Amino acid sequence: MVIKSIPAIPVLFFTTRTTLKDIAKYVGTVAKQLYAVAAKQELLPTGPLQWVYWGADGKPDTVFTLEIALPIDGLPKEESLFLYKELPPFECAITLHHGAWEHLYETYDRVIGDIYANGKQLSGFCREKYIYMDFNHPANNLTEVQIGIK
Protein backbone atom coordinates (compact mmCIF):
# COMPACT_ATOMS: atom_id res chain seq x y z
CA MET A 1 0.00 0.00 0.00
CA VAL A 2 1.24 3.44 -0.99
CA ILE A 3 -0.38 6.76 0.00
CA LYS A 4 -0.63 9.28 -2.86
CA SER A 5 -2.37 12.52 -3.74
CA ILE A 6 -4.05 12.18 -7.13
CA PRO A 7 -4.59 15.41 -9.12
CA ALA A 8 -7.84 16.33 -10.86
CA ILE A 9 -8.38 14.35 -14.08
CA PRO A 10 -10.56 15.54 -17.01
CA VAL A 11 -12.84 12.70 -18.13
CA LEU A 12 -15.70 11.72 -20.37
CA PHE A 13 -17.96 9.62 -18.14
CA PHE A 14 -21.09 7.55 -17.64
CA THR A 15 -22.95 7.59 -14.33
CA THR A 16 -25.61 5.34 -12.81
CA ARG A 17 -26.99 4.13 -9.49
CA THR A 18 -26.37 0.41 -9.05
CA THR A 19 -25.36 -2.36 -6.63
CA LEU A 20 -22.36 -4.68 -6.57
CA LYS A 21 -24.60 -7.62 -7.49
CA ASP A 22 -25.83 -5.78 -10.64
CA ILE A 23 -22.58 -4.13 -11.70
CA ALA A 24 -21.43 -6.78 -14.21
CA LYS A 25 -23.82 -5.52 -16.90
CA TYR A 26 -21.60 -2.44 -17.35
CA VAL A 27 -18.35 -4.37 -17.91
CA GLY A 28 -17.07 -3.87 -21.45
CA THR A 29 -20.24 -2.34 -22.90
CA VAL A 30 -19.86 1.18 -21.51
CA ALA A 31 -16.12 1.19 -22.24
CA LYS A 32 -16.71 0.48 -25.94
CA GLN A 33 -19.22 3.32 -26.13
CA LEU A 34 -16.93 5.75 -24.29
CA TYR A 35 -14.02 5.06 -26.64
CA ALA A 36 -16.31 5.37 -29.69
CA VAL A 37 -17.69 8.75 -28.56
CA ALA A 38 -14.19 10.00 -27.70
CA ALA A 39 -12.96 9.03 -31.18
CA LYS A 40 -15.97 10.60 -32.91
CA GLN A 41 -15.37 13.86 -31.05
CA GLU A 42 -11.59 13.72 -31.65
CA LEU A 43 -10.83 13.49 -27.93
CA LEU A 44 -7.52 11.81 -27.16
CA PRO A 45 -7.69 9.22 -24.34
CA THR A 46 -4.90 10.09 -21.88
CA GLY A 47 -5.09 7.17 -19.47
CA PRO A 48 -6.77 3.87 -18.67
CA LEU A 49 -10.47 3.50 -18.02
CA GLN A 50 -11.47 4.13 -14.40
CA TRP A 51 -14.48 3.05 -12.38
CA VAL A 52 -15.35 5.45 -9.58
CA TYR A 53 -17.43 4.30 -6.61
CA TRP A 54 -19.29 6.83 -4.45
CA GLY A 55 -20.76 5.30 -1.28
CA ALA A 56 -20.08 1.61 -2.02
CA ASP A 57 -19.59 -0.38 1.19
CA GLY A 58 -18.78 -3.86 -0.12
CA LYS A 59 -22.26 -5.24 0.52
CA PRO A 60 -23.95 -6.72 -2.58
CA ASP A 61 -27.32 -4.94 -2.15
CA THR A 62 -26.17 -1.43 -1.16
CA VAL A 63 -27.12 1.13 -3.83
CA PHE A 64 -24.27 3.49 -4.72
CA THR A 65 -23.23 5.81 -7.55
CA LEU A 66 -20.93 4.33 -10.18
CA GLU A 67 -19.05 6.47 -12.69
CA ILE A 68 -17.18 4.86 -15.56
CA ALA A 69 -14.63 7.42 -16.70
CA LEU A 70 -12.23 7.78 -19.62
CA PRO A 71 -9.45 10.35 -19.06
CA ILE A 72 -9.27 12.65 -22.09
CA ASP A 73 -7.45 15.63 -23.54
CA GLY A 74 -9.79 18.29 -24.88
CA LEU A 75 -13.41 19.27 -24.46
CA PRO A 76 -16.38 17.52 -26.11
CA LYS A 77 -17.52 19.28 -29.28
CA GLU A 78 -21.15 18.21 -28.98
CA GLU A 79 -23.56 16.67 -26.50
CA SER A 80 -23.56 12.91 -26.31
CA LEU A 81 -24.68 10.02 -24.15
CA PHE A 82 -21.73 10.85 -21.86
CA LEU A 83 -20.88 13.82 -19.68
CA TYR A 84 -17.64 15.75 -19.15
CA LYS A 85 -16.06 16.77 -15.84
CA GLU A 86 -12.87 16.69 -13.84
CA LEU A 87 -12.59 13.90 -11.31
CA PRO A 88 -11.69 15.69 -8.08
CA PRO A 89 -8.21 15.46 -6.61
CA PHE A 90 -7.99 13.14 -3.64
CA GLU A 91 -5.66 11.40 -1.23
CA CYS A 92 -5.76 7.64 -1.41
CA ALA A 93 -4.14 4.34 -0.55
CA ILE A 94 -3.02 2.62 -3.75
CA THR A 95 -2.25 -1.01 -4.46
CA LEU A 96 -2.21 -3.28 -7.52
CA HIS A 97 -4.64 -6.16 -7.88
CA HIS A 98 -3.37 -8.97 -10.10
CA GLY A 99 -6.07 -11.30 -11.41
CA ALA A 100 -9.80 -11.72 -11.81
CA TRP A 101 -12.10 -8.96 -10.59
CA GLU A 102 -14.19 -11.46 -8.63
CA HIS A 103 -11.28 -11.44 -6.15
CA LEU A 104 -11.04 -7.65 -5.85
CA TYR A 105 -12.77 -7.83 -2.47
CA GLU A 106 -9.68 -9.59 -1.08
CA THR A 107 -7.49 -6.67 -2.14
CA TYR A 108 -9.95 -4.16 -0.68
CA ASP A 109 -10.13 -6.08 2.62
CA ARG A 110 -6.34 -6.15 2.93
CA VAL A 111 -5.81 -2.47 2.09
CA ILE A 112 -8.71 -1.23 4.24
CA GLY A 113 -7.17 -3.13 7.16
CA ASP A 114 -3.83 -1.41 6.45
CA ILE A 115 -5.56 2.00 6.26
CA TYR A 116 -7.13 1.58 9.70
CA ALA A 117 -3.89 0.15 11.13
CA ASN A 118 -2.16 3.37 10.03
CA GLY A 119 -4.71 5.56 11.82
CA LYS A 120 -6.47 6.78 8.67
CA GLN A 121 -10.20 6.82 7.86
CA LEU A 122 -12.05 5.99 4.63
CA SER A 123 -13.47 8.90 2.61
CA GLY A 124 -16.28 6.89 0.95
CA PHE A 125 -14.74 7.37 -2.50
CA CYS A 126 -12.77 4.70 -4.41
CA ARG A 127 -11.45 4.28 -7.93
CA GLU A 128 -10.28 1.30 -9.92
CA LYS A 129 -7.89 2.03 -12.79
CA TYR A 130 -7.91 -0.77 -15.36
CA ILE A 131 -4.29 -0.98 -16.47
CA TYR A 132 -4.77 -4.24 -18.38
CA MET A 133 -8.04 -6.07 -19.06
CA ASP A 134 -7.98 -9.63 -20.42
CA PHE A 135 -11.56 -10.80 -20.88
CA ASN A 136 -10.39 -14.21 -22.16
CA HIS A 137 -7.94 -14.84 -19.32
CA PRO A 138 -9.06 -12.79 -16.27
CA ALA A 139 -6.12 -14.05 -14.22
CA ASN A 140 -4.01 -11.66 -16.35
CA ASN A 141 -5.99 -8.54 -15.35
CA LEU A 142 -4.02 -5.73 -13.71
CA THR A 143 -6.08 -3.20 -11.74
CA GLU A 144 -4.86 -0.27 -9.67
CA VAL A 145 -7.12 0.09 -6.63
CA GLN A 146 -7.33 3.62 -5.17
CA ILE A 147 -9.14 3.86 -1.82
CA GLY A 148 -9.88 7.40 -0.66
CA ILE A 149 -8.65 8.31 2.81
CA LYS A 150 -8.98 11.25 5.18
CSV table of N, CA and C in Angstrom, one decimal:
chain,number,residue,atom,x,y,z
A,1,MET,N,0.8,-1.2,0.0
A,1,MET,CA,0.0,0.0,0.0
A,1,MET,C,0.9,1.2,0.0
A,2,VAL,N,0.6,2.2,-0.9
A,2,VAL,CA,1.2,3.4,-1.0
A,2,VAL,C,0.2,4.5,-0.8
A,3,ILE,N,0.5,5.6,-0.1
A,3,ILE,CA,-0.4,6.8,0.0
A,3,ILE,C,0.0,7.8,-1.0
A,4,LYS,N,-0.9,8.3,-1.8
A,4,LYS,CA,-0.6,9.3,-2.9
A,4,LYS,C,-1.7,10.3,-2.9
A,5,SER,N,-1.4,11.5,-3.4
A,5,SER,CA,-2.4,12.5,-3.7
A,5,SER,C,-2.5,12.5,-5.2
A,6,ILE,N,-3.7,12.3,-5.7
A,6,ILE,CA,-4.0,12.2,-7.1
A,6,ILE,C,-4.6,13.5,-7.6
A,7,PRO,N,-4.1,14.1,-8.7
A,7,PRO,CA,-4.6,15.4,-9.1
A,7,PRO,C,-5.9,15.2,-9.8
A,8,ALA,N,-6.6,16.4,-10.1
A,8,ALA,CA,-7.8,16.3,-10.9
A,8,ALA,C,-7.6,15.7,-12.2
A,9,ILE,N,-8.5,15.0,-12.8
A,9,ILE,CA,-8.4,14.3,-14.1
A,9,ILE,C,-9.6,14.7,-14.9
A,10,PRO,N,-9.4,15.3,-16.1
A,10,PRO,CA,-10.6,15.5,-17.0
A,10,PRO,C,-11.0,14.2,-17.7
A,11,VAL,N,-12.3,14.0,-17.6
A,11,VAL,CA,-12.8,12.7,-18.1
A,11,VAL,C,-14.1,12.9,-18.9
A,12,LEU,N,-14.4,12.0,-19.8
A,12,LEU,CA,-15.7,11.7,-20.4
A,12,LEU,C,-16.3,10.6,-19.6
A,13,PHE,N,-17.5,10.7,-19.1
A,13,PHE,CA,-18.0,9.6,-18.1
A,13,PHE,C,-19.4,9.3,-18.3
A,14,PHE,N,-19.7,8.1,-17.8
A,14,PHE,CA,-21.1,7.5,-17.6
A,14,PHE,C,-21.4,7.5,-16.2
A,15,THR,N,-22.6,7.7,-15.7
A,15,THR,CA,-23.0,7.6,-14.3
A,15,THR,C,-24.3,6.9,-14.2
A,16,THR,N,-24.4,6.1,-13.1
A,16,THR,CA,-25.6,5.3,-12.8
A,16,THR,C,-25.7,5.0,-11.3
A,17,ARG,N,-26.8,4.7,-10.8
A,17,ARG,CA,-27.0,4.1,-9.5
A,17,ARG,C,-27.1,2.6,-9.7
A,18,THR,N,-26.4,1.9,-8.9
A,18,THR,CA,-26.4,0.4,-9.0
A,18,THR,C,-26.0,-0.3,-7.7
A,19,THR,N,-25.8,-1.6,-7.8
A,19,THR,CA,-25.4,-2.4,-6.6
A,19,THR,C,-24.2,-3.3,-7.1
A,20,LEU,N,-23.5,-3.8,-6.2
A,20,LEU,CA,-22.4,-4.7,-6.6
A,20,LEU,C,-22.9,-5.9,-7.3
A,21,LYS,N,-24.1,-6.4,-6.9
A,21,LYS,CA,-24.6,-7.6,-7.5
A,21,LYS,C,-25.1,-7.4,-8.9
A,22,ASP,N,-25.4,-6.1,-9.3
A,22,ASP,CA,-25.8,-5.8,-10.6
A,22,ASP,C,-24.8,-5.1,-11.5
A,23,ILE,N,-23.6,-4.9,-11.0
A,23,ILE,CA,-22.6,-4.1,-11.7
A,23,ILE,C,-22.0,-4.8,-13.0
A,24,ALA,N,-22.1,-6.1,-13.1
A,24,ALA,CA,-21.4,-6.8,-14.2
A,24,ALA,C,-22.0,-6.4,-15.6
A,25,LYS,N,-23.2,-5.9,-15.6
A,25,LYS,CA,-23.8,-5.5,-16.9
A,25,LYS,C,-23.1,-4.3,-17.5
A,26,TYR,N,-22.3,-3.6,-16.8
A,26,TYR,CA,-21.6,-2.4,-17.4
A,26,TYR,C,-20.2,-2.8,-17.9
A,27,VAL,N,-19.7,-4.0,-17.5
A,27,VAL,CA,-18.3,-4.4,-17.9
A,27,VAL,C,-18.3,-4.5,-19.4
A,28,GLY,N,-17.3,-3.8,-20.0
A,28,GLY,CA,-17.1,-3.9,-21.4
A,28,GLY,C,-18.0,-3.0,-22.3
A,29,THR,N,-19.3,-3.0,-22.0
A,29,THR,CA,-20.2,-2.3,-22.9
A,29,THR,C,-20.1,-0.8,-22.8
A,30,VAL,N,-20.0,-0.3,-21.6
A,30,VAL,CA,-19.9,1.2,-21.5
A,30,VAL,C,-18.5,1.6,-22.0
A,31,ALA,N,-17.5,0.8,-21.8
A,31,ALA,CA,-16.1,1.2,-22.2
A,31,ALA,C,-16.1,1.3,-23.8
A,32,LYS,N,-16.7,0.4,-24.5
A,32,LYS,CA,-16.7,0.5,-25.9
A,32,LYS,C,-17.4,1.8,-26.4
A,33,GLN,N,-18.5,2.1,-25.8
A,33,GLN,CA,-19.2,3.3,-26.1
A,33,GLN,C,-18.4,4.6,-25.8
A,34,LEU,N,-17.8,4.6,-24.7
A,34,LEU,CA,-16.9,5.8,-24.3
A,34,LEU,C,-15.8,6.0,-25.3
A,35,TYR,N,-15.1,4.9,-25.7
A,35,TYR,CA,-14.0,5.1,-26.6
A,35,TYR,C,-14.6,5.5,-28.0
A,36,ALA,N,-15.7,5.0,-28.4
A,36,ALA,CA,-16.3,5.4,-29.7
A,36,ALA,C,-16.7,6.8,-29.7
A,37,VAL,N,-17.3,7.3,-28.6
A,37,VAL,CA,-17.7,8.7,-28.6
A,37,VAL,C,-16.4,9.6,-28.5
A,38,ALA,N,-15.4,9.2,-27.8
A,38,ALA,CA,-14.2,10.0,-27.7
A,38,ALA,C,-13.6,10.1,-29.1
A,39,ALA,N,-13.5,9.0,-29.8
A,39,ALA,CA,-13.0,9.0,-31.2
A,39,ALA,C,-13.8,9.9,-32.1
A,40,LYS,N,-15.1,9.8,-32.1
A,40,LYS,CA,-16.0,10.6,-32.9
A,40,LYS,C,-15.8,12.1,-32.7
A,41,GLN,N,-15.5,12.5,-31.4
A,41,GLN,CA,-15.4,13.9,-31.0
A,41,GLN,C,-13.9,14.3,-31.0
A,42,GLU,N,-13.0,13.4,-31.5
A,42,GLU,CA,-11.6,13.7,-31.7
A,42,GLU,C,-11.0,14.1,-30.3
A,43,LEU,N,-11.4,13.3,-29.3
A,43,LEU,CA,-10.8,13.5,-27.9
A,43,LEU,C,-9.8,12.4,-27.7
A,44,LEU,N,-8.6,12.8,-27.3
A,44,LEU,CA,-7.5,11.8,-27.2
A,44,LEU,C,-7.6,11.2,-25.8
A,45,PRO,N,-7.8,9.9,-25.7
A,45,PRO,CA,-7.7,9.2,-24.3
A,45,PRO,C,-6.3,9.4,-23.8
A,46,THR,N,-6.2,9.8,-22.5
A,46,THR,CA,-4.9,10.1,-21.9
A,46,THR,C,-4.6,9.1,-20.7
A,47,GLY,N,-5.4,8.1,-20.5
A,47,GLY,CA,-5.1,7.2,-19.5
A,47,GLY,C,-6.1,6.0,-19.5
A,48,PRO,N,-5.9,5.0,-18.7
A,48,PRO,CA,-6.8,3.9,-18.7
A,48,PRO,C,-8.2,4.2,-18.1
A,49,LEU,N,-9.1,3.4,-18.5
A,49,LEU,CA,-10.5,3.5,-18.0
A,49,LEU,C,-10.5,3.4,-16.5
A,50,GLN,N,-11.4,4.2,-15.9
A,50,GLN,CA,-11.5,4.1,-14.4
A,50,GLN,C,-12.9,4.0,-14.0
A,51,TRP,N,-13.2,3.2,-13.0
A,51,TRP,CA,-14.5,3.0,-12.4
A,51,TRP,C,-14.4,3.8,-11.0
A,52,VAL,N,-15.3,4.6,-10.8
A,52,VAL,CA,-15.3,5.5,-9.6
A,52,VAL,C,-16.6,5.1,-8.8
A,53,TYR,N,-16.4,4.8,-7.5
A,53,TYR,CA,-17.4,4.3,-6.6
A,53,TYR,C,-17.7,5.4,-5.5
A,54,TRP,N,-18.9,5.9,-5.5
A,54,TRP,CA,-19.3,6.8,-4.4
A,54,TRP,C,-20.3,6.1,-3.5
A,55,GLY,N,-19.9,5.9,-2.3
A,55,GLY,CA,-20.8,5.3,-1.3
A,55,GLY,C,-20.9,3.8,-1.3
A,56,ALA,N,-20.0,3.1,-2.0
A,56,ALA,CA,-20.1,1.6,-2.0
A,56,ALA,C,-19.5,1.1,-0.7
A,57,ASP,N,-20.1,0.1,-0.1
A,57,ASP,CA,-19.6,-0.4,1.2
A,57,ASP,C,-19.2,-1.9,1.2
A,58,GLY,N,-19.2,-2.5,0.0
A,58,GLY,CA,-18.8,-3.9,-0.1
A,58,GLY,C,-19.9,-4.8,0.0
A,59,LYS,N,-21.1,-4.4,0.4
A,59,LYS,CA,-22.3,-5.2,0.5
A,59,LYS,C,-23.0,-5.3,-0.8
A,60,PRO,N,-23.4,-6.5,-1.2
A,60,PRO,CA,-24.0,-6.7,-2.6
A,60,PRO,C,-25.2,-5.9,-2.9
A,61,ASP,N,-26.0,-5.6,-1.9
A,61,ASP,CA,-27.3,-4.9,-2.1
A,61,ASP,C,-27.3,-3.4,-1.9
A,62,THR,N,-26.2,-2.9,-1.4
A,62,THR,CA,-26.2,-1.4,-1.2
A,62,THR,C,-26.2,-0.7,-2.5
A,63,VAL,N,-27.1,0.3,-2.6
A,63,VAL,CA,-27.1,1.1,-3.8
A,63,VAL,C,-26.1,2.2,-3.7
A,64,PHE,N,-25.3,2.5,-4.7
A,64,PHE,CA,-24.3,3.5,-4.7
A,64,PHE,C,-24.2,4.1,-6.1
A,65,THR,N,-23.4,5.2,-6.2
A,65,THR,CA,-23.2,5.8,-7.5
A,65,THR,C,-21.9,5.3,-8.2
A,66,LEU,N,-22.1,4.8,-9.4
A,66,LEU,CA,-20.9,4.3,-10.2
A,66,LEU,C,-20.7,5.3,-11.3
A,67,GLU,N,-19.4,5.7,-11.5
A,67,GLU,CA,-19.1,6.5,-12.7
A,67,GLU,C,-18.0,5.7,-13.4
A,68,ILE,N,-18.2,5.5,-14.7
A,68,ILE,CA,-17.2,4.9,-15.6
A,68,ILE,C,-16.6,6.0,-16.4
A,69,ALA,N,-15.3,6.2,-16.2
A,69,ALA,CA,-14.6,7.4,-16.7
A,69,ALA,C,-13.4,7.1,-17.6
A,70,LEU,N,-13.4,7.9,-18.7
A,70,LEU,CA,-12.2,7.8,-19.6
A,70,LEU,C,-11.5,9.1,-19.6
A,71,PRO,N,-10.2,9.1,-19.1
A,71,PRO,CA,-9.5,10.3,-19.1
A,71,PRO,C,-9.2,10.8,-20.5
A,72,ILE,N,-9.4,12.1,-20.7
A,72,ILE,CA,-9.3,12.6,-22.1
A,72,ILE,C,-8.5,14.0,-22.1
A,73,ASP,N,-8.0,14.3,-23.3
A,73,ASP,CA,-7.5,15.6,-23.5
A,73,ASP,C,-8.4,16.4,-24.5
A,74,GLY,N,-8.9,17.5,-24.1
A,74,GLY,CA,-9.8,18.3,-24.9
A,74,GLY,C,-11.2,18.3,-24.3
A,75,LEU,N,-12.0,19.1,-24.9
A,75,LEU,CA,-13.4,19.3,-24.5
A,75,LEU,C,-14.3,18.7,-25.5
A,76,PRO,N,-15.4,18.0,-25.1
A,76,PRO,CA,-16.4,17.5,-26.1
A,76,PRO,C,-16.9,18.6,-27.0
A,77,LYS,N,-17.1,18.3,-28.3
A,77,LYS,CA,-17.5,19.3,-29.3
A,77,LYS,C,-19.0,19.3,-29.4
A,78,GLU,N,-19.7,18.3,-28.9
A,78,GLU,CA,-21.1,18.2,-29.0
A,78,GLU,C,-21.7,17.4,-27.8
A,79,GLU,N,-22.9,17.5,-27.5
A,79,GLU,CA,-23.6,16.7,-26.5
A,79,GLU,C,-23.6,15.2,-27.0
A,80,SER,N,-23.5,14.3,-26.0
A,80,SER,CA,-23.6,12.9,-26.3
A,80,SER,C,-24.2,12.2,-25.1
A,81,LEU,N,-24.2,10.9,-25.2
A,81,LEU,CA,-24.7,10.0,-24.2
A,81,LEU,C,-23.9,10.2,-22.9
A,82,PHE,N,-22.6,10.7,-23.0
A,82,PHE,CA,-21.7,10.8,-21.9
A,82,PHE,C,-21.5,12.3,-21.5
A,83,LEU,N,-21.1,12.5,-20.2
A,83,LEU,CA,-20.9,13.8,-19.7
A,83,LEU,C,-19.4,14.1,-19.6
A,84,TYR,N,-19.0,15.4,-19.3
A,84,TYR,CA,-17.6,15.8,-19.2
A,84,TYR,C,-17.5,16.4,-17.8
A,85,LYS,N,-16.4,16.1,-17.1
A,85,LYS,CA,-16.1,16.8,-15.8
A,85,LYS,C,-14.6,16.5,-15.5
A,86,GLU,N,-14.2,17.1,-14.4
A,86,GLU,CA,-12.9,16.7,-13.8
A,86,GLU,C,-13.1,15.9,-12.6
A,87,LEU,N,-12.5,14.7,-12.6
A,87,LEU,CA,-12.6,13.9,-11.3
A,87,LEU,C,-11.8,14.7,-10.3
A,88,PRO,N,-12.4,14.8,-9.1
A,88,PRO,CA,-11.7,15.7,-8.1
A,88,PRO,C,-10.4,15.1,-7.6
A,89,PRO,N,-9.4,16.0,-7.2
A,89,PRO,CA,-8.2,15.5,-6.6
A,89,PRO,C,-8.5,14.8,-5.3
A,90,PHE,N,-7.7,13.8,-4.9
A,90,PHE,CA,-8.0,13.1,-3.6
A,90,PHE,C,-6.8,12.4,-3.2
A,91,GLU,N,-6.7,12.2,-1.8
A,91,GLU,CA,-5.7,11.4,-1.2
A,91,GLU,C,-6.2,10.0,-1.1
A,92,CYS,N,-5.3,9.0,-1.4
A,92,CYS,CA,-5.8,7.6,-1.4
A,92,CYS,C,-4.6,6.7,-1.1
A,93,ALA,N,-5.0,5.5,-0.7
A,93,ALA,CA,-4.1,4.3,-0.5
A,93,ALA,C,-4.2,3.6,-1.9
A,94,ILE,N,-3.1,3.3,-2.4
A,94,ILE,CA,-3.0,2.6,-3.7
A,94,ILE,C,-2.3,1.3,-3.6
A,95,THR,N,-2.9,0.3,-4.3
A,95,THR,CA,-2.3,-1.0,-4.5
A,95,THR,C,-2.7,-1.6,-5.8
A,96,LEU,N,-1.9,-2.6,-6.3
A,96,LEU,CA,-2.2,-3.3,-7.5
A,96,LEU,C,-2.9,-4.6,-7.2
A,97,HIS,N,-3.9,-4.9,-8.0
A,97,HIS,CA,-4.6,-6.2,-7.9
A,97,HIS,C,-4.3,-6.9,-9.1
A,98,HIS,N,-3.7,-8.1,-9.0
A,98,HIS,CA,-3.4,-9.0,-10.1
A,98,HIS,C,-4.4,-10.1,-10.1
A,99,GLY,N,-5.1,-10.2,-11.3
A,99,GLY,CA,-6.1,-11.3,-11.4
A,99,GLY,C,-7.5,-10.9,-11.6
A,100,ALA,N,-8.4,-11.9,-11.5
A,100,ALA,CA,-9.8,-11.7,-11.8
A,100,ALA,C,-10.4,-10.7,-10.8
A,101,TRP,N,-11.4,-10.0,-11.4
A,101,TRP,CA,-12.1,-9.0,-10.6
A,101,TRP,C,-13.0,-9.6,-9.5
A,102,GLU,N,-13.4,-10.8,-9.7
A,102,GLU,CA,-14.2,-11.5,-8.6
A,102,GLU,C,-13.4,-11.6,-7.3
A,103,HIS,N,-12.1,-11.4,-7.4
A,103,HIS,CA,-11.3,-11.4,-6.2
A,103,HIS,C,-10.9,-10.1,-5.7
A,104,LEU,N,-11.4,-9.0,-6.3
A,104,LEU,CA,-11.0,-7.7,-5.8
A,104,LEU,C,-11.3,-7.4,-4.4
A,105,TYR,N,-12.4,-8.0,-3.9
A,105,TYR,CA,-12.8,-7.8,-2.5
A,105,TYR,C,-11.6,-8.2,-1.5
A,106,GLU,N,-10.8,-9.2,-1.9
A,106,GLU,CA,-9.7,-9.6,-1.1
A,106,GLU,C,-8.6,-8.5,-1.0
A,107,THR,N,-8.4,-7.8,-2.1
A,107,THR,CA,-7.5,-6.7,-2.1
A,107,THR,C,-8.0,-5.5,-1.3
A,108,TYR,N,-9.3,-5.2,-1.5
A,108,TYR,CA,-10.0,-4.2,-0.7
A,108,TYR,C,-9.9,-4.5,0.8
A,109,ASP,N,-10.2,-5.7,1.2
A,109,ASP,CA,-10.1,-6.1,2.6
A,109,ASP,C,-8.7,-5.9,3.2
A,110,ARG,N,-7.7,-6.3,2.5
A,110,ARG,CA,-6.3,-6.2,2.9
A,110,ARG,C,-5.9,-4.7,3.1
A,111,VAL,N,-6.2,-3.9,2.1
A,111,VAL,CA,-5.8,-2.5,2.1
A,111,VAL,C,-6.6,-1.7,3.1
A,112,ILE,N,-7.9,-1.9,3.2
A,112,ILE,CA,-8.7,-1.2,4.2
A,112,ILE,C,-8.2,-1.5,5.6
A,113,GLY,N,-7.8,-2.8,5.9
A,113,GLY,CA,-7.2,-3.1,7.2
A,113,GLY,C,-5.9,-2.3,7.4
A,114,ASP,N,-5.1,-2.2,6.4
A,114,ASP,CA,-3.8,-1.4,6.5
A,114,ASP,C,-4.1,0.1,6.7
A,115,ILE,N,-5.2,0.6,6.1
A,115,ILE,CA,-5.6,2.0,6.3
A,115,ILE,C,-5.9,2.3,7.7
A,116,TYR,N,-6.8,1.4,8.3
A,116,TYR,CA,-7.1,1.6,9.7
A,116,TYR,C,-5.9,1.4,10.6
A,117,ALA,N,-5.1,0.4,10.3
A,117,ALA,CA,-3.9,0.1,11.1
A,117,ALA,C,-2.9,1.3,11.2
A,118,ASN,N,-3.0,2.2,10.1
A,118,ASN,CA,-2.2,3.4,10.0
A,118,ASN,C,-2.9,4.6,10.5
A,119,GLY,N,-4.0,4.4,11.2
A,119,GLY,CA,-4.7,5.6,11.8
A,119,GLY,C,-5.5,6.5,10.9
A,120,LYS,N,-5.7,6.0,9.7
A,120,LYS,CA,-6.5,6.8,8.7
A,120,LYS,C,-7.9,6.3,8.6
A,121,GLN,N,-8.8,7.1,8.0
A,121,GLN,CA,-10.2,6.8,7.9
A,121,GLN,C,-10.5,6.8,6.4
A,122,LEU,N,-11.6,6.1,6.0
A,122,LEU,CA,-12.1,6.0,4.6
A,122,LEU,C,-12.9,7.2,4.3
A,123,SER,N,-12.7,7.7,3.0
A,123,SER,CA,-13.5,8.9,2.6
A,123,SER,C,-14.8,8.6,2.0
A,124,GLY,N,-15.0,7.3,1.6
A,124,GLY,CA,-16.3,6.9,0.9
A,124,GLY,C,-16.2,7.0,-0.6
A,125,PHE,N,-15.0,7.2,-1.1
A,125,PHE,CA,-14.7,7.4,-2.5
A,125,PHE,C,-13.6,6.5,-2.9
A,126,CYS,N,-13.8,5.6,-3.9
A,126,CYS,CA,-12.8,4.7,-4.4
A,126,CYS,C,-12.7,4.7,-5.9
A,127,ARG,N,-11.6,4.4,-6.5
A,127,ARG,CA,-11.4,4.3,-7.9
A,127,ARG,C,-10.7,3.0,-8.2
A,128,GLU,N,-11.0,2.4,-9.4
A,128,GLU,CA,-10.3,1.3,-9.9
A,128,GLU,C,-9.8,1.7,-11.3
A,129,LYS,N,-8.5,1.7,-11.5
A,129,LYS,CA,-7.9,2.0,-12.8
A,129,LYS,C,-7.5,0.7,-13.5
A,130,TYR,N,-8.1,0.5,-14.6
A,130,TYR,CA,-7.9,-0.8,-15.4
A,130,TYR,C,-6.7,-0.7,-16.3
A,131,ILE,N,-5.5,-1.1,-15.7
A,131,ILE,CA,-4.3,-1.0,-16.5
A,131,ILE,C,-4.2,-2.0,-17.6
A,132,TYR,N,-4.7,-3.2,-17.3
A,132,TYR,CA,-4.8,-4.2,-18.4
A,132,TYR,C,-6.0,-5.1,-18.1
A,133,MET,N,-6.8,-5.3,-19.2
A,133,MET,CA,-8.0,-6.1,-19.1
A,133,MET,C,-7.9,-7.2,-20.1
A,134,ASP,N,-8.0,-8.4,-19.6
A,134,ASP,CA,-8.0,-9.6,-20.4
A,134,ASP,C,-9.3,-10.4,-20.2
A,135,PHE,N,-10.3,-10.2,-21.1
A,135,PHE,CA,-11.6,-10.8,-20.9
A,135,PHE,C,-11.5,-12.3,-21.1
A,136,ASN,N,-10.5,-12.8,-21.9
A,136,ASN,CA,-10.4,-14.2,-22.2
A,136,ASN,C,-9.6,-15.0,-21.1
A,137,HIS,N,-8.7,-14.2,-20.4
A,137,HIS,CA,-7.9,-14.8,-19.3
A,137,HIS,C,-7.9,-13.9,-18.1
A,138,PRO,N,-9.0,-13.8,-17.4
A,138,PRO,CA,-9.1,-12.8,-16.3
A,138,PRO,C,-7.9,-12.8,-15.3
A,139,ALA,N,-7.2,-14.0,-15.1
A,139,ALA,CA,-6.1,-14.0,-14.2
A,139,ALA,C,-5.0,-13.1,-14.6
A,140,ASN,N,-5.0,-12.6,-15.9
A,140,ASN,CA,-4.0,-11.7,-16.3
A,140,ASN,C,-4.4,-10.2,-16.1
A,141,ASN,N,-5.6,-9.9,-15.6
A,141,ASN,CA,-6.0,-8.5,-15.4
A,141,ASN,C,-5.0,-7.9,-14.4
A,142,LEU,N,-4.8,-6.6,-14.6
A,142,LEU,CA,-4.0,-5.7,-13.7
A,142,LEU,C,-4.8,-4.5,-13.4
A,143,THR,N,-5.2,-4.3,-12.2
A,143,THR,CA,-6.1,-3.2,-11.7
A,143,THR,C,-5.4,-2.4,-10.6
A,144,GLU,N,-5.3,-1.1,-10.8
A,144,GLU,CA,-4.9,-0.3,-9.7
A,144,GLU,C,-6.1,0.1,-8.8
A,145,VAL,N,-6.0,-0.2,-7.6
A,145,VAL,CA,-7.1,0.1,-6.6
A,145,VAL,C,-6.7,1.3,-5.8
A,146,GLN,N,-7.6,2.4,-5.9
A,146,GLN,CA,-7.3,3.6,-5.2
A,146,GLN,C,-8.5,3.8,-4.2
A,147,ILE,N,-8.1,3.7,-2.9
A,147,ILE,CA,-9.1,3.9,-1.8
A,147,ILE,C,-8.9,5.2,-1.1
A,148,GLY,N,-10.0,6.1,-1.2
A,148,GLY,CA,-9.9,7.4,-0.7
A,148,GLY,C,-9.7,7.4,0.9
A,149,ILE,N,-8.9,8.2,1.4
A,149,ILE,CA,-8.6,8.3,2.8
A,149,ILE,C,-8.8,9.8,3.3
A,150,LYS,N,-9.0,9.9,4.6
A,150,LYS,CA,-9.0,11.2,5.2
A,150,LYS,C,-8.3,11.2,6.5
